[in-house]
Coordinates of C-alpha atoms in Angstrom, one line a residue:
X1 CA 83.2 100.4 180.8
X2 CA 84.6 104.9 180.7
X3 CA 83.4 107.7 182.1
X4 CA 81.2 106.9 184.5
X5 CA 80.2 110.1 187.0
X6 CA 81.5 109.3 190.1
X7 CA 78.8 109.3 192.5
X8 CA 76.5 106.7 192.9
X9 CA 73.0 108.7 192.2
X10 CA 74.2 110.1 189.9
X11 CA 72.0 109.6 186.1
X12 CA 71.6 110.6 183.2
X13 CA 68.1 111.4 182.0
X14 CA 66.9 110.6 178.8
X15 CA 63.8 112.0 177.4
X16 CA 61.7 110.5 174.1
X17 CA 64.0 107.4 175.6
X18 CA 61.4 104.6 173.7
X19 CA 62.5 104.9 169.9
X20 CA 65.3 106.4 167.5
X21 CA 67.8 109.5 168.7
X22 CA 66.7 108.2 172.4
X23 CA 67.3 105.0 172.4
X24 CA 70.3 104.8 170.6
X25 CA 71.4 107.9 174.0
X26 CA 70.9 105.8 176.3
X27 CA 71.8 102.7 174.9
X28 CA 75.0 104.0 174.0
X29 CA 75.2 105.1 176.9
X30 CA 74.7 102.8 178.6
X31 CA 77.7 101.1 177.1
X32 CA 79.5 102.6 178.4
X33 CA 78.5 102.3 182.5
X34 CA 76.4 105.2 183.0
X35 CA 73.4 105.1 185.3
X36 CA 69.7 106.2 183.4
X37 CA 66.7 107.6 183.4
X38 CA 65.1 106.8 180.9
X39 CA 61.7 108.7 179.3
X40 CA 59.0 108.1 177.8
X41 CA 55.1 109.6 177.3
X42 CA 52.8 105.8 176.4
X43 CA 55.0 103.4 175.0
X44 CA 55.5 101.5 178.2
X45 CA 56.0 98.3 176.2
X46 CA 59.1 100.3 174.5
X47 CA 60.5 101.6 177.1
X48 CA 60.6 98.5 179.1
X49 CA 63.0 97.0 175.8
X50 CA 65.3 100.2 175.8
X51 CA 65.0 99.3 179.6
X52 CA 65.9 95.5 179.7
X53 CA 68.8 96.3 176.8
X54 CA 69.9 99.0 179.1
X55 CA 69.9 96.8 182.4
X56 CA 72.1 93.4 180.5
X57 CA 74.6 95.8 180.0
X58 CA 74.9 96.2 183.6
X59 CA 74.2 100.0 184.9
X60 CA 71.0 100.4 187.0
X61 CA 68.0 102.0 184.4
X62 CA 64.9 103.8 186.0
X63 CA 61.8 104.6 183.7
X64 CA 59.3 106.4 183.9
X65 CA 56.3 107.5 181.5
X66 CA 56.4 110.8 181.6
X67 CA 54.4 113.5 179.9
X68 CA 56.8 116.5 179.9
X69 CA 55.4 118.7 177.2
X70 CA 53.6 119.0 180.9
X71 CA 55.2 120.9 183.8
X72 CA 52.8 118.7 186.8
X73 CA 53.4 115.1 185.6
X74 CA 58.1 117.0 185.3
X75 CA 57.5 117.8 188.9
X76 CA 55.5 114.7 189.9
X77 CA 59.1 112.5 188.2
X78 CA 61.1 114.7 190.3
X79 CA 59.2 113.1 193.9
X80 CA 59.4 110.1 193.0
X81 CA 63.6 110.3 191.9
X82 CA 63.7 111.9 194.8
X83 CA 62.0 109.6 197.0
X84 CA 64.7 107.9 196.2
X85 CA 67.1 109.4 196.1
X86 CA 68.5 110.1 192.7
X87 CA 70.2 112.9 191.1
X88 CA 70.5 113.8 187.6
X89 CA 73.9 115.2 186.4
X90 CA 73.6 115.3 182.2
X91 CA 69.7 116.1 180.2
X92 CA 69.4 114.7 176.7
X93 CA 66.0 116.5 175.5
X94 CA 64.8 114.5 172.7
X95 CA 61.3 114.4 173.2
X96 CA 59.9 116.1 170.1
X97 CA 57.0 115.4 167.3
X98 CA 55.9 117.5 163.9
X99 CA 53.5 118.8 162.0
X100 CA 53.8 118.9 158.8
X101 CA 51.4 121.3 156.2
X102 CA 50.0 124.1 155.2
X103 CA 50.5 127.0 158.2
X104 CA 46.7 127.9 157.2
X105 CA 46.3 123.7 157.6
X106 CA 47.4 124.3 161.5
X107 CA 45.0 123.7 163.9
X108 CA 45.2 126.1 167.8
X109 CA 45.7 122.4 169.1
X110 CA 48.2 120.9 166.3
X111 CA 50.5 124.8 167.1
X112 CA 50.5 124.3 170.7
X113 CA 51.3 120.0 171.1
X114 CA 54.1 120.5 168.6
X115 CA 55.4 124.0 170.6
X116 CA 55.1 122.4 173.9
X117 CA 56.0 119.4 173.7
X118 CA 59.2 119.9 171.5
X119 CA 60.8 123.2 173.5
X120 CA 58.3 123.9 176.6
X121 CA 59.7 120.6 177.4
X122 CA 63.1 121.8 177.7
X123 CA 62.5 124.4 180.2
X124 CA 59.8 122.1 182.1
X125 CA 63.5 120.1 182.6
X126 CA 65.9 121.9 182.9
X127 CA 63.9 124.3 185.5
X128 CA 63.0 121.1 187.7
X129 CA 66.2 118.8 187.1
X130 CA 69.3 122.5 186.5
X131 CA 69.4 122.9 190.8
X132 CA 71.2 120.4 191.2
X133 CA 73.6 120.3 188.7
X134 CA 74.4 124.0 190.4
X135 CA 74.7 122.1 193.7
X136 CA 77.6 119.9 192.2
X137 CA 78.9 122.8 190.1
X138 CA 78.8 120.5 186.9
X139 CA 77.0 119.1 184.0
X140 CA 76.1 118.8 181.0
X141 CA 72.5 119.2 178.7
X142 CA 71.8 118.4 175.4
X143 CA 68.7 120.0 173.5
X144 CA 68.1 117.9 169.7
X145 CA 66.9 120.3 167.6
X146 CA 67.2 120.6 163.6
X147 CA 68.3 122.2 160.7
X148 CA 64.5 123.5 160.0
X149 CA 65.4 125.4 163.8
X150 CA 68.3 127.3 161.2
X151 CA 66.7 127.8 158.6
X152 CA 63.2 126.7 158.4
X153 CA 61.4 124.6 156.2
X154 CA 57.3 125.5 154.3
X155 CA 55.1 123.5 155.1
X156 CA 57.0 122.4 158.8
X157 CA 56.1 126.4 160.0
X158 CA 55.5 124.9 164.2
X159 CA 58.8 122.2 164.2
X160 CA 60.8 125.2 162.3
X161 CA 59.3 127.7 165.6
X162 CA 59.7 125.0 168.3
X163 CA 63.9 123.9 166.8
X164 CA 64.7 127.7 167.3
X165 CA 62.8 128.3 170.3
X166 CA 65.4 125.3 170.6
X167 CA 68.0 126.6 169.8
X168 CA 68.2 130.3 171.1
X169 CA 67.2 128.8 174.5
X170 CA 70.4 126.9 174.8
X171 CA 72.5 129.2 173.7
X172 CA 70.7 132.3 176.9
X173 CA 70.7 129.0 179.2
X174 CA 74.4 128.1 178.1
X175 CA 76.3 131.6 179.3
X176 CA 73.6 131.9 182.2
X177 CA 75.3 127.8 183.3
X178 CA 79.2 128.6 182.2
X179 CA 80.4 129.5 185.0
X180 CA 78.3 126.6 187.3
X181 CA 80.5 124.2 185.3
X182 CA 78.2 123.2 183.3
X183 CA 77.4 122.8 179.8
X184 CA 74.6 123.3 177.3
X185 CA 74.8 122.1 173.4
X186 CA 72.1 121.5 171.8
X187 CA 72.6 119.6 168.1
X188 CA 70.2 120.4 164.5
X189 CA 69.6 117.6 163.0
X190 CA 69.1 116.8 159.3
X191 CA 67.3 113.9 157.8
X192 CA 67.7 110.7 160.2
X193 CA 66.3 108.0 159.1
X194 CA 63.7 107.4 162.1
X195 CA 59.8 106.6 162.2
X196 CA 59.6 110.7 162.5
X197 CA 60.8 110.6 158.7
X198 CA 59.0 106.6 158.2
X199 CA 56.6 109.7 155.8
X200 CA 58.7 109.4 152.7
X201 CA 57.4 107.9 149.5
X202 CA 59.6 105.4 148.3
X203 CA 59.9 108.5 146.1
X204 CA 60.6 111.0 147.2
X205 CA 63.4 109.7 150.4
X206 CA 65.3 108.9 146.4
X207 CA 65.7 112.6 146.2
X208 CA 66.4 113.2 149.6
X209 CA 69.0 111.8 150.1
X210 CA 70.8 112.6 146.2
X211 CA 70.8 116.6 147.7
X212 CA 72.9 115.3 150.5
X213 CA 76.2 115.5 150.2
X214 CA 76.9 112.3 152.3
X215 CA 74.3 110.5 149.9
X216 CA 72.2 109.5 152.9
X217 CA 70.5 109.9 155.9
X218 CA 72.0 109.8 158.8
X219 CA 71.3 107.3 161.4
X220 CA 70.5 107.3 165.1
X221 CA 73.0 105.3 166.1
X222 CA 75.5 108.3 164.5
X223 CA 73.0 111.4 166.8
X224 CA 74.0 109.1 169.6
X225 CA 77.7 109.0 169.7
X226 CA 78.2 112.9 168.7
X227 CA 75.4 113.6 172.4
X228 CA 78.1 111.0 174.2
X229 CA 81.0 112.3 172.6
X230 CA 79.7 116.3 173.7
X231 CA 79.3 115.1 177.3
X232 CA 82.6 113.8 177.1
X233 CA 83.9 116.6 176.4
X234 CA 85.5 119.7 178.2
X235 CA 82.7 121.3 179.9
X236 CA 84.5 124.8 177.8
X237 CA 82.8 123.8 175.1
X238 CA 79.1 126.1 175.7
X239 CA 76.8 127.4 174.2
X240 CA 77.7 125.6 171.0
X241 CA 74.9 124.4 167.6
X242 CA 76.3 122.2 165.9
X243 CA 74.7 120.5 162.7
X244 CA 74.7 117.1 162.0
X245 CA 73.1 116.9 158.2
X246 CA 76.0 115.0 155.6
X247 CA 76.8 119.3 154.7
X248 CA 73.0 119.3 153.3
X249 CA 72.9 122.4 155.0

């Protein structure tokens, strides 16, 4: 184990941690000795599996069902953590959903769910926990974005807009927090082999992989390793949208 935070009550907070990138990120930090706060909106069984695996690695892990797209839920989480005298040293804003379809077929509720889950959640989590980092004059924030936030994608307008917002949010917040020694970066993921891409047929997946110079989709574990490497890097690395896409875009 290495690079563990000095304060015993400092935790790494991972949203959307019950599966995919969030799960692998939590377990990667656990393998390096970091205590965890893991969140999921509704999947308590899978979240508890992640919690058990993290504790097997020898770290403390707190799990909460929290809807990060709802500010009141995030405030309740803050209250619970304060009662436990737990503070957050690193934030991984990973929670996200997608919507595939033409813009004219996108319902108002569909739009709101994507924007609130993918973008507003970053604002709610950061607004709530940044004061702890500022008081300590250190911290890391990693926002999980997408290549579609850079280029846009047909039939994924809501998702592209939300991730474009995450990119702008990242760059602006990084400038705000740099004087406090807090780094803010985003990872623009390409095609990662997670449940979000499970809608692809075998033929569609084969065509997609043909278009990727690396010849395959990325893995959640690779994404998690990149996230970890950024948080143990210098805080001078900030305000960056780091693309992880196998040379695709």
